[in-house]
CSV table of C-alpha atoms in Angstrom, one decimal:
chain,number,residue,atom,x,y,z
A,73,MET,CA,95.6,-26.4,270.9
A,74,ILE,CA,95.3,-25.7,274.3
A,75,ILE,CA,98.9,-24.6,275.2
A,76,ASP,CA,100.2,-25.4,278.3
A,77,THR,CA,101.8,-21.9,279.9
A,78,ASP,CA,105.4,-23.7,279.8
A,79,ILE,CA,105.4,-22.4,276.1
A,80,LEU,CA,103.8,-19.1,277.1
A,81,ILE,CA,106.2,-18.1,279.4
A,82,ASP,CA,109.3,-19.1,276.9
A,83,TYR,CA,108.4,-17.1,274.8
A,84,PHE,CA,108.5,-14.4,277.3
A,85,ARG,CA,112.0,-15.6,277.4
A,86,GLY,CA,112.5,-15.5,274.7
A,87,LYS,CA,113.4,-18.7,273.5
A,88,GLU,CA,112.1,-18.3,269.8
A,89,GLN,CA,111.9,-22.3,269.2
A,90,ALA,CA,109.0,-21.3,271.5
A,91,LYS,CA,107.8,-18.5,269.2
A,92,LYS,CA,108.1,-20.7,266.2
A,93,GLN,CA,106.2,-23.1,268.2
A,94,LEU,CA,102.4,-20.2,268.9
A,95,LEU,CA,103.5,-19.4,264.8
A,96,LYS,CA,102.3,-23.1,263.7
A,97,ILE,CA,99.5,-23.8,265.8
A,98,GLU,CA,96.7,-22.0,263.6
A,99,LYS,CA,93.6,-22.5,266.8
A,100,ARG,CA,95.6,-21.5,269.7
A,101,SER,CA,93.4,-21.4,272.2
A,102,ILE,CA,94.5,-21.6,276.8
A,103,SER,CA,93.0,-22.4,279.6
A,104,MET,CA,92.3,-19.5,282.0
A,105,VAL,CA,94.3,-21.1,284.7
A,106,THR,CA,97.0,-20.4,282.2
A,107,GLN,CA,95.5,-16.6,282.2
A,108,PHE,CA,96.0,-17.1,285.8
A,109,GLU,CA,99.8,-18.5,285.9
A,110,LEU,CA,100.8,-15.8,283.4
A,111,PHE,CA,99.7,-13.0,285.9
A,112,GLN,CA,100.8,-14.1,289.0
A,113,GLY,CA,104.2,-13.8,287.4
A,114,ALA,CA,104.7,-11.5,286.3
A,115,ARG,CA,106.4,-8.6,288.4
A,116,ASN,CA,105.0,-5.3,287.8
A,117,LYS,CA,102.3,-3.9,285.5
A,118,LYS,CA,104.4,-3.2,282.2
A,119,GLU,CA,104.8,-7.2,282.7
A,120,LEU,CA,101.0,-7.5,283.4
A,121,ASN,CA,100.5,-5.4,280.5
A,122,LEU,CA,102.2,-6.8,278.0
A,123,LEU,CA,100.7,-10.0,279.1
A,124,LYS,CA,97.1,-8.3,278.4
A,125,GLN,CA,99.0,-7.0,275.5
A,126,PHE,CA,100.3,-11.0,273.9
A,127,ILE,CA,96.9,-12.5,274.8
A,128,ARG,CA,94.6,-9.8,272.5
A,129,GLU,CA,97.4,-9.1,269.5
A,130,TRP,CA,97.6,-13.3,269.4
A,131,ALA,CA,94.4,-13.2,269.4
A,132,PHE,CA,94.5,-16.4,272.2
A,133,ASN,CA,90.9,-17.8,272.8
A,134,VAL,CA,91.0,-18.3,276.7
A,135,TYR,CA,88.6,-20.8,277.9
A,136,SER,CA,86.5,-20.7,281.3
A,137,ILE,CA,85.9,-22.7,283.8
A,138,ASN,CA,83.2,-24.6,283.6
A,139,GLU,CA,80.9,-26.7,285.8
A,140,PHE,CA,81.5,-29.6,283.3
A,141,ILE,CA,85.5,-28.4,283.6
A,142,SER,CA,85.2,-29.1,288.0
A,143,PHE,CA,83.8,-32.0,287.8
A,144,GLU,CA,86.3,-33.3,285.3
A,145,THR,CA,89.3,-31.8,287.3
A,146,LEU,CA,87.8,-33.4,290.0
A,147,PHE,CA,87.3,-37.0,288.5
A,148,LEU,CA,90.8,-36.2,287.2
A,149,LEU,CA,92.5,-36.0,290.3
A,150,GLU,CA,90.5,-38.4,292.1
A,151,LYS,CA,92.1,-41.2,289.2
A,152,TYR,CA,95.9,-39.4,289.1
A,153,SER,CA,96.7,-37.7,291.5
A,154,LEU,CA,97.9,-40.6,294.1
A,155,SER,CA,99.2,-42.8,291.7
A,156,HIS,CA,100.7,-40.1,289.5
A,157,GLY,CA,101.1,-37.3,291.3
A,158,LEU,CA,99.0,-34.6,289.1
A,159,LYS,CA,98.5,-31.3,290.6
A,160,MET,CA,95.3,-29.3,290.3
A,161,ALA,CA,96.4,-26.6,287.6
A,162,ASP,CA,97.7,-29.4,285.2
A,163,SER,CA,94.5,-31.7,286.0
A,164,LEU,CA,91.8,-28.2,285.2
A,165,ILE,CA,93.8,-27.7,282.2
A,166,ALA,CA,93.6,-31.1,281.7
A,167,ALA,CA,89.5,-30.4,281.8
A,168,THR,CA,90.2,-28.3,279.6
A,169,ALA,CA,91.4,-30.2,276.8
A,170,ILE,CA,89.1,-33.2,277.7
A,171,HIS,CA,85.6,-30.8,277.5
A,172,TYR,CA,87.1,-28.4,274.3
A,173,ASP,CA,88.0,-31.8,272.9
A,174,GLU,CA,91.1,-30.6,272.1
A,175,GLU,CA,95.2,-31.8,271.8
A,176,LEU,CA,97.5,-30.5,274.4
A,177,ILE,CA,101.2,-29.1,273.3
A,178,THR,CA,103.5,-28.6,276.6
A,179,GLY,CA,106.8,-29.1,277.8
A,180,ASN,CA,106.0,-30.8,280.6
A,181,PHE,CA,104.7,-34.1,279.0
A,182,LYS,CA,105.5,-35.9,281.4
A,183,ASP,CA,102.9,-34.6,283.6
A,184,PHE,CA,100.1,-35.4,281.5
A,185,GLN,CA,101.0,-38.6,278.9
A,186,PHE,CA,99.5,-41.1,281.7
A,187,ILE,CA,96.0,-39.0,280.9
A,188,LYS,CA,94.4,-41.1,278.8
A,189,GLU,CA,91.2,-38.8,278.3
A,190,ILE,CA,93.6,-36.1,276.0
A,191,ILE,CA,95.9,-36.1,273.3
A,192,VAL,CA,99.1,-34.4,274.3
A,193,LYS,CA,101.8,-33.0,272.0
A,194,LYS,CA,105.4,-32.8,273.7
A,195,TYR,CA,107.1,-28.7,272.6
A,196,LYS,CA,111.2,-29.1,272.7
């Protein structure tokens, strides 16, 4: 299951619900985009190192952006950006879920619910 960035942010903010949700997921995956977003949000070197350690210790499978994901992202943006306001980062995460045929769990359900090509699970 691909885990959206918002759940990991909640985990780092100490929200117990996020920790419980992560513990329930057997195969934890994230898009490289999520790793980008987390690293960009680090306020200092210590936080960055904690993020890197967290990803290693929780054994997240980090999916790189490949050619298929790039083209699928373009397709999703063309199909949904004007009609539903789909953003680039979200389209990359959705394209990753499509490519690896995995469900996506997110607290930002409204940002993904209209994408028919993936199964989106609600967090919260």
